[in-house]
Amino acid sequence: MIAIYPGSFDPITLGHLDIIKRGCRLFERVIVAVLRNPHKTPLFTVQERLDQIQQSTQHLPNIEVDSFEGLTVNYAQMRQAQVLLRGLRVLSDFEAELQMAHTNKTLSTQIETIFLATSNEYSFLSSSLVKEIARFGGSVDHLVPQHVALDIYRCYAQNHPTSTLTRTNPVPPLNQSPLDQEV
Ligand code: ADP
């Protein structure tokens, strides 16, 4: 079975990686798919996120990293995947994820959504939280892969008056509500 793990991954966290590693043990192939969403203002470009995921998962043999636009079920069909893999952390995730799974079922009866419960140590962790900590100067070394932490510090450093680092696109505001998700 081929599983798609769709998401924003802005940026990838150790919580995402935990789901990816466990997914790789369950499925023949896991395709981590970054959604190209014109309605969100991400911290990292799609290409930056693809590079970050690629670098974080290079030790896993049955993984592929890709991006897509539009409906997730259409992308899954195009990739001949049977499963959408999603992670569940807290009760509020469940409500939004269940709605999304039901909606996707109305669009394609062939594709199943499978949820993996977060590992305990990552149940609090989200990309938004990581950005919020970094934005106020806190360390995110324990929350994301090391190279991603460096990318994040670089991004926020450009806003610092003493920084010599530059970035072409300005740092956007923190992401919308966690319920503002796509189908
Ligand atoms: P989206 O915008 O689609 O929610 P995210 O990148 O925030 O994209 O999340 C992608 C998937 O990973 C979602 O199913 C989300 O619930 C799951 N996820 C995010 N963080 C964690 C975590 N710490 N533990 C388990 N699953 C997680």
PDB file of C-alpha atoms and ligand atoms in Angstrom:
ATOM      1  CA  MET A   1       0.000   0.000   0.000  1.00  0.00           C
ATOM      2  CA  ILE A   2       1.113   3.526  -0.766  1.00  0.00           C
ATOM      3  CA  ALA A   3       0.276   6.270   1.743  1.00  0.00           C
ATOM      4  CA  ILE A   4       0.247  10.005   1.213  1.00  0.00           C
ATOM      5  CA  TYR A   5       1.136  12.126   4.243  1.00  0.00           C
ATOM      6  CA  PRO A   6      -0.189  15.552   3.245  1.00  0.00           C
ATOM      7  CA  GLY A   7       0.349  18.764   5.154  1.00  0.00           C
ATOM      8  CA  SER A   8       1.835  22.233   5.304  1.00  0.00           C
ATOM      9  CA  PHE A   9       5.049  21.215   7.101  1.00  0.00           C
ATOM     10  CA  ASP A  10       5.890  24.880   7.693  1.00  0.00           C
ATOM     11  CA  PRO A  11       8.321  23.726   9.021  1.00  0.00           C
ATOM     12  CA  ILE A  12       8.630  19.971   9.574  1.00  0.00           C
ATOM     13  CA  THR A  13       8.830  19.126  13.297  1.00  0.00           C
ATOM     14  CA  LEU A  14       9.927  16.079  15.299  1.00  0.00           C
ATOM     15  CA  GLY A  15       6.199  15.289  15.647  1.00  0.00           C
ATOM     16  CA  HIS A  16       5.816  15.069  11.858  1.00  0.00           C
ATOM     17  CA  LEU A  17       8.994  12.984  11.650  1.00  0.00           C
ATOM     18  CA  ASP A  18       7.672  10.559  14.235  1.00  0.00           C
ATOM     19  CA  ILE A  19       4.531   9.995  12.135  1.00  0.00           C
ATOM     20  CA  ILE A  20       6.650   9.605   8.978  1.00  0.00           C
ATOM     21  CA  LYS A  21       8.979   7.005  10.566  1.00  0.00           C
ATOM     22  CA  ARG A  22       6.079   4.999  11.935  1.00  0.00           C
ATOM     23  CA  GLY A  23       4.239   5.281   8.611  1.00  0.00           C
ATOM     24  CA  CYS A  24       7.298   3.904   6.838  1.00  0.00           C
ATOM     25  CA  ARG A  25       7.080   0.767   8.967  1.00  0.00           C
ATOM     26  CA  LEU A  26       3.425   0.265   8.033  1.00  0.00           C
ATOM     27  CA  PHE A  27       3.336   1.093   4.337  1.00  0.00           C
ATOM     28  CA  GLU A  28       5.272   0.020   1.294  1.00  0.00           C
ATOM     29  CA  ARG A  29       5.890   3.665   0.449  1.00  0.00           C
ATOM     30  CA  VAL A  30       5.080   6.969   2.140  1.00  0.00           C
ATOM     31  CA  ILE A  31       4.826  10.096   0.029  1.00  0.00           C
ATOM     32  CA  VAL A  32       5.206  13.221   2.139  1.00  0.00           C
ATOM     33  CA  ALA A  33       3.272  15.810   0.150  1.00  0.00           C
ATOM     34  CA  VAL A  34       3.550  19.536   0.786  1.00  0.00           C
ATOM     35  CA  LEU A  35       0.351  21.342  -0.105  1.00  0.00           C
ATOM     36  CA  ARG A  36       0.839  24.399  -2.293  1.00  0.00           C
ATOM     37  CA  ASN A  37      -1.742  26.674  -0.703  1.00  0.00           C
ATOM     38  CA  PRO A  38      -2.039  30.178  -2.184  1.00  0.00           C
ATOM     39  CA  HIS A  39      -4.289  31.260   0.724  1.00  0.00           C
ATOM     40  CA  LYS A  40      -1.651  30.799   3.403  1.00  0.00           C
ATOM     41  CA  THR A  41       1.422  32.925   3.983  1.00  0.00           C
ATOM     42  CA  PRO A  42       4.051  30.411   5.006  1.00  0.00           C
ATOM     43  CA  LEU A  43       7.345  31.110   6.715  1.00  0.00           C
ATOM     44  CA  PHE A  44       9.183  28.864   4.239  1.00  0.00           C
ATOM     45  CA  THR A  45       8.649  28.531   0.503  1.00  0.00           C
ATOM     46  CA  VAL A  46       7.457  25.173  -0.828  1.00  0.00           C
ATOM     47  CA  GLN A  47      10.963  24.472  -2.162  1.00  0.00           C
ATOM     48  CA  GLU A  48      12.540  25.252   1.218  1.00  0.00           C
ATOM     49  CA  ARG A  49      10.073  22.919   2.933  1.00  0.00           C
ATOM     50  CA  LEU A  50      10.734  20.161   0.389  1.00  0.00           C
ATOM     51  CA  ASP A  51      14.477  20.500   1.006  1.00  0.00           C
ATOM     52  CA  GLN A  52      13.989  20.431   4.784  1.00  0.00           C
ATOM     53  CA  ILE A  53      11.841  17.284   4.602  1.00  0.00           C
ATOM     54  CA  GLN A  54      14.223  15.619   2.163  1.00  0.00           C
ATOM     55  CA  GLN A  55      17.189  16.261   4.420  1.00  0.00           C
ATOM     56  CA  SER A  56      15.286  15.059   7.506  1.00  0.00           C
ATOM     57  CA  THR A  57      14.170  11.790   5.928  1.00  0.00           C
ATOM     58  CA  GLN A  58      17.156  10.755   3.823  1.00  0.00           C
ATOM     59  CA  HIS A  59      17.814   7.769   6.113  1.00  0.00           C
ATOM     60  CA  LEU A  60      14.393   6.269   5.321  1.00  0.00           C
ATOM     61  CA  PRO A  61      14.408   3.991   2.244  1.00  0.00           C
ATOM     62  CA  ASN A  62      10.709   3.977   1.356  1.00  0.00           C
ATOM     63  CA  ILE A  63       9.977   7.675   1.372  1.00  0.00           C
ATOM     64  CA  GLU A  64       9.321  10.219  -1.318  1.00  0.00           C
ATOM     65  CA  VAL A  65       8.900  13.966  -0.936  1.00  0.00           C
ATOM     66  CA  ASP A  66       6.664  15.890  -3.283  1.00  0.00           C
ATOM     67  CA  SER A  67       4.318  18.876  -3.468  1.00  0.00           C
ATOM     68  CA  PHE A  68       0.820  19.188  -4.852  1.00  0.00           C
ATOM     69  CA  GLU A  69      -2.000  21.627  -5.476  1.00  0.00           C
ATOM     70  CA  GLY A  70      -5.739  21.138  -5.264  1.00  0.00           C
ATOM     71  CA  LEU A  71      -7.703  18.305  -3.723  1.00  0.00           C
ATOM     72  CA  THR A  72      -5.700  15.774  -1.745  1.00  0.00           C
ATOM     73  CA  VAL A  73      -7.819  12.845  -2.996  1.00  0.00           C
ATOM     74  CA  ASN A  74      -7.125  13.802  -6.615  1.00  0.00           C
ATOM     75  CA  TYR A  75      -3.427  13.871  -5.887  1.00  0.00           C
ATOM     76  CA  ALA A  76      -3.680  10.499  -4.087  1.00  0.00           C
ATOM     77  CA  GLN A  77      -5.456   8.965  -7.074  1.00  0.00           C
ATOM     78  CA  MET A  78      -2.882  10.385  -9.436  1.00  0.00           C
ATOM     79  CA  ARG A  79      -0.113   8.807  -7.325  1.00  0.00           C
ATOM     80  CA  GLN A  80      -2.057   5.510  -7.083  1.00  0.00           C
ATOM     81  CA  ALA A  81      -2.108   5.766  -3.306  1.00  0.00           C
ATOM     82  CA  GLN A  82      -4.762   4.033  -1.228  1.00  0.00           C
ATOM     83  CA  VAL A  83      -4.222   5.801   2.088  1.00  0.00           C
ATOM     84  CA  LEU A  84      -4.110   9.335   3.457  1.00  0.00           C
ATOM     85  CA  LEU A  85      -1.998   9.318   6.595  1.00  0.00           C
ATOM     86  CA  ARG A  86      -2.729  11.916   9.255  1.00  0.00           C
ATOM     87  CA  GLY A  87      -1.568  12.486  12.822  1.00  0.00           C
ATOM     88  CA  LEU A  88      -3.803  13.078  15.821  1.00  0.00           C
ATOM     89  CA  ARG A  89      -2.634  15.014  18.834  1.00  0.00           C
ATOM     90  CA  VAL A  90      -5.477  16.439  20.874  1.00  0.00           C
ATOM     91  CA  LEU A  91      -9.256  16.408  20.814  1.00  0.00           C
ATOM     92  CA  SER A  92      -9.405  19.580  18.721  1.00  0.00           C
ATOM     93  CA  ASP A  93      -7.382  17.809  15.994  1.00  0.00           C
ATOM     94  CA  PHE A  94      -9.921  15.018  15.990  1.00  0.00           C
ATOM     95  CA  GLU A  95     -12.871  17.248  15.153  1.00  0.00           C
ATOM     96  CA  ALA A  96     -11.205  18.872  12.160  1.00  0.00           C
ATOM     97  CA  GLU A  97      -9.541  15.657  10.964  1.00  0.00           C
ATOM     98  CA  LEU A  98     -12.766  13.656  11.139  1.00  0.00           C
ATOM     99  CA  GLN A  99     -14.585  16.295   9.114  1.00  0.00           C
ATOM    100  CA  MET A 100     -11.808  16.231   6.548  1.00  0.00           C
ATOM    101  CA  ALA A 101     -11.790  12.411   6.402  1.00  0.00           C
ATOM    102  CA  HIS A 102     -15.573  12.306   5.903  1.00  0.00           C
ATOM    103  CA  THR A 103     -15.413  14.962   3.208  1.00  0.00           C
ATOM    104  CA  ASN A 104     -12.645  13.099   1.409  1.00  0.00           C
ATOM    105  CA  LYS A 105     -14.708   9.915   1.574  1.00  0.00           C
ATOM    106  CA  THR A 106     -17.517  11.685  -0.310  1.00  0.00           C
ATOM    107  CA  LEU A 107     -14.990  12.602  -2.994  1.00  0.00           C
ATOM    108  CA  SER A 108     -13.403   9.162  -3.311  1.00  0.00           C
ATOM    109  CA  THR A 109     -14.634   5.946  -1.717  1.00  0.00           C
ATOM    110  CA  GLN A 110     -11.393   4.221  -2.724  1.00  0.00           C
ATOM    111  CA  ILE A 111      -9.147   6.211  -0.425  1.00  0.00           C
ATOM    112  CA  GLU A 112      -8.987   5.549   3.300  1.00  0.00           C
ATOM    113  CA  THR A 113      -7.763   8.026   5.885  1.00  0.00           C
ATOM    114  CA  ILE A 114      -5.648   6.358   8.562  1.00  0.00           C
ATOM    115  CA  PHE A 115      -4.752   8.205  11.748  1.00  0.00           C
ATOM    116  CA  LEU A 116      -1.700   7.613  13.867  1.00  0.00           C
ATOM    117  CA  ALA A 117      -1.883   8.874  17.431  1.00  0.00           C
ATOM    118  CA  THR A 118       0.995  11.159  18.265  1.00  0.00           C
ATOM    119  CA  SER A 119       3.745   9.811  20.476  1.00  0.00           C
ATOM    120  CA  ASN A 120       3.327  11.207  23.977  1.00  0.00           C
ATOM    121  CA  GLU A 121       6.383  13.426  23.866  1.00  0.00           C
ATOM    122  CA  TYR A 122       5.132  15.280  20.768  1.00  0.00           C
ATOM    123  CA  SER A 123       1.476  15.700  21.668  1.00  0.00           C
ATOM    124  CA  PHE A 124       1.907  19.442  22.308  1.00  0.00           C
ATOM    125  CA  LEU A 125       4.040  20.107  19.246  1.00  0.00           C
ATOM    126  CA  SER A 126       2.957  22.020  16.137  1.00  0.00           C
ATOM    127  CA  SER A 127       4.690  24.061  13.457  1.00  0.00           C
ATOM    128  CA  SER A 128       2.863  27.181  14.692  1.00  0.00           C
ATOM    129  CA  LEU A 129       4.187  26.669  18.211  1.00  0.00           C
ATOM    130  CA  VAL A 130       7.729  26.301  16.893  1.00  0.00           C
ATOM    131  CA  LYS A 131       7.406  29.586  14.966  1.00  0.00           C
ATOM    132  CA  GLU A 132       5.947  31.371  17.954  1.00  0.00           C
ATOM    133  CA  ILE A 133       8.821  30.306  20.215  1.00  0.00           C
ATOM    134  CA  ALA A 134      11.453  31.259  17.625  1.00  0.00           C
ATOM    135  CA  ARG A 135       9.773  34.569  16.912  1.00  0.00           C
ATOM    136  CA  PHE A 136      10.276  35.590  20.523  1.00  0.00           C
ATOM    137  CA  GLY A 137      13.865  34.412  20.623  1.00  0.00           C
ATOM    138  CA  GLY A 138      13.388  31.004  22.261  1.00  0.00           C
ATOM    139  CA  SER A 139      15.252  27.821  21.366  1.00  0.00           C
ATOM    140  CA  VAL A 140      13.527  25.263  19.140  1.00  0.00           C
ATOM    141  CA  ASP A 141      16.493  22.872  19.068  1.00  0.00           C
ATOM    142  CA  HIS A 142      14.490  20.187  20.887  1.00  0.00           C
ATOM    143  CA  LEU A 143      11.468  20.484  18.590  1.00  0.00           C
ATOM    144  CA  VAL A 144      12.772  20.297  15.009  1.00  0.00           C
ATOM    145  CA  PRO A 145      15.761  18.697  13.230  1.00  0.00           C
ATOM    146  CA  GLN A 146      18.931  20.716  13.733  1.00  0.00           C
ATOM    147  CA  HIS A 147      19.190  21.992  10.151  1.00  0.00           C
ATOM    148  CA  VAL A 148      15.572  23.178  10.326  1.00  0.00           C
ATOM    149  CA  ALA A 149      16.278  25.015  13.594  1.00  0.00           C
ATOM    150  CA  LEU A 150      19.132  26.846  11.848  1.00  0.00           C
ATOM    151  CA  ASP A 151      16.825  27.804   8.953  1.00  0.00           C
ATOM    152  CA  ILE A 152      14.284  29.156  11.442  1.00  0.00           C
ATOM    153  CA  TYR A 153      16.855  31.195  13.363  1.00  0.00           C
ATOM    154  CA  ARG A 154      18.138  32.588  10.059  1.00  0.00           C
ATOM    155  CA  CYS A 155      14.612  33.634   9.088  1.00  0.00           C
ATOM    156  CA  TYR A 156      13.862  35.462  12.288  1.00  0.00           C
ATOM    157  CA  ALA A 157      17.364  36.904  12.606  1.00  0.00           C
ATOM    158  CA  GLN A 158      16.781  39.057   9.535  1.00  0.00           C
ATOM    159  CA  ASN A 159      14.214  40.973  11.549  1.00  0.00           C
ATOM    160  CA  HIS A 160      16.805  41.651  14.198  1.00  0.00           C
ATOM    161  CA  PRO A 161      18.485  45.052  13.794  1.00  0.00           C
ATOM    162  CA  THR A 162      21.989  43.651  14.361  1.00  0.00           C
ATOM    163  CA  SER A 163      21.586  40.779  11.911  1.00  0.00           C
ATOM    164  CA  THR A 164      23.622  40.699   8.709  1.00  0.00           C
ATOM    165  CA  LEU A 165      21.552  37.863   7.218  1.00  0.00           C
ATOM    166  CA  THR A 166      19.109  38.637   4.432  1.00  0.00           C
ATOM    167  CA  ARG A 167      15.974  37.021   3.154  1.00  0.00           C
ATOM    168  CA  THR A 168      14.028  37.923   0.030  1.00  0.00           C
ATOM    169  CA  ASN A 169      10.519  37.357   1.372  1.00  0.00           C
ATOM    170  CA  PRO A 170       9.455  39.022   4.610  1.00  0.00           C
ATOM    171  CA  VAL A 171       8.613  36.895   7.650  1.00  0.00           C
ATOM    172  CA  PRO A 172       4.819  36.514   7.570  1.00  0.00           C
ATOM    173  CA  PRO A 173       2.537  36.659  10.576  1.00  0.00           C
ATOM    174  CA  LEU A 174       1.979  33.442  12.497  1.00  0.00           C
ATOM    175  CA  ASN A 175      -0.334  30.962  10.793  1.00  0.00           C
ATOM    176  CA  GLN A 176      -4.077  30.992  11.003  1.00  0.00           C
ATOM    177  CA  SER A 177      -6.122  28.940  13.430  1.00  0.00           C
ATOM    178  CA  PRO A 178      -5.304  25.217  13.494  1.00  0.00           C
ATOM    179  CA  LEU A 179      -8.850  24.622  12.254  1.00  0.00           C
ATOM    180  CA  ASP A 180      -8.106  26.530   9.078  1.00  0.00           C
ATOM    181  CA  GLN A 181      -7.190  23.403   7.174  1.00  0.00           C
ATOM    182  CA  GLU A 182      -7.712  22.191   3.667  1.00  0.00           C
ATOM    183  CA  VAL A 183      -9.434  19.139   2.305  1.00  0.00           C
TER     184      VAL A 183
HETATM  185  P1  ADP B   1      -2.027  20.836   8.019  1.00  0.00           P
HETATM  186  O1  ADP B   1      -1.987  22.284   7.683  1.00  0.00           O
HETATM  187  O2  ADP B   1      -2.545  19.944   6.913  1.00  0.00           O
HETATM  188  O3  ADP B   1      -2.631  20.481   9.358  1.00  0.00           O
HETATM  189  P2  ADP B   1       0.480  20.266   9.284  1.00  0.00           P
HETATM  190  O4  ADP B   1       1.841  20.340   8.695  1.00  0.00           O
HETATM  191  O5  ADP B   1       0.174  21.175  10.415  1.00  0.00           O
HETATM  192  O6  ADP B   1      -0.485  20.432   8.067  1.00  0.00           O
HETATM  193  O7  ADP B   1       0.203  18.777   9.787  1.00  0.00           O
HETATM  194  C1  ADP B   1       0.210  17.676   8.918  1.00  0.00           C
HETATM  195  C2  ADP B   1      -0.275  16.452   9.661  1.00  0.00           C
HETATM  196  O8  ADP B   1       0.637  16.131  10.710  1.00  0.00           O
HETATM  197  C3  ADP B   1      -1.638  16.610  10.350  1.00  0.00           C
HETATM  198  O9  ADP B   1      -2.334  15.380  10.272  1.00  0.00           O
HETATM  199  C4  ADP B   1      -1.280  16.904  11.783  1.00  0.00           C
HETATM  200  O10 ADP B   1      -2.308  16.501  12.672  1.00  0.00           O
HETATM  201  C5  ADP B   1      -0.055  16.024  11.945  1.00  0.00           C
HETATM  202  N1  ADP B   1       0.819  16.488  13.018  1.00  0.00           N
HETATM  203  C6  ADP B   1       1.356  17.717  13.181  1.00  0.00           C
HETATM  204  N2  ADP B   1       2.099  17.778  14.304  1.00  0.00           N
HETATM  205  C7  ADP B   1       2.033  16.543  14.871  1.00  0.00           C
HETATM  206  C8  ADP B   1       2.554  15.960  16.078  1.00  0.00           C
HETATM  207  N3  ADP B   1       3.276  16.681  16.933  1.00  0.00           N
HETATM  208  N4  ADP B   1       2.269  14.659  16.335  1.00  0.00           N
HETATM  209  C9  ADP B   1       1.501  13.958  15.472  1.00  0.00           C
HETATM  210  N5  ADP B   1       0.956  14.450  14.342  1.00  0.00           N
HETATM  211  C10 ADP B   1       1.213  15.720  14.047  1.00  0.00           C
END
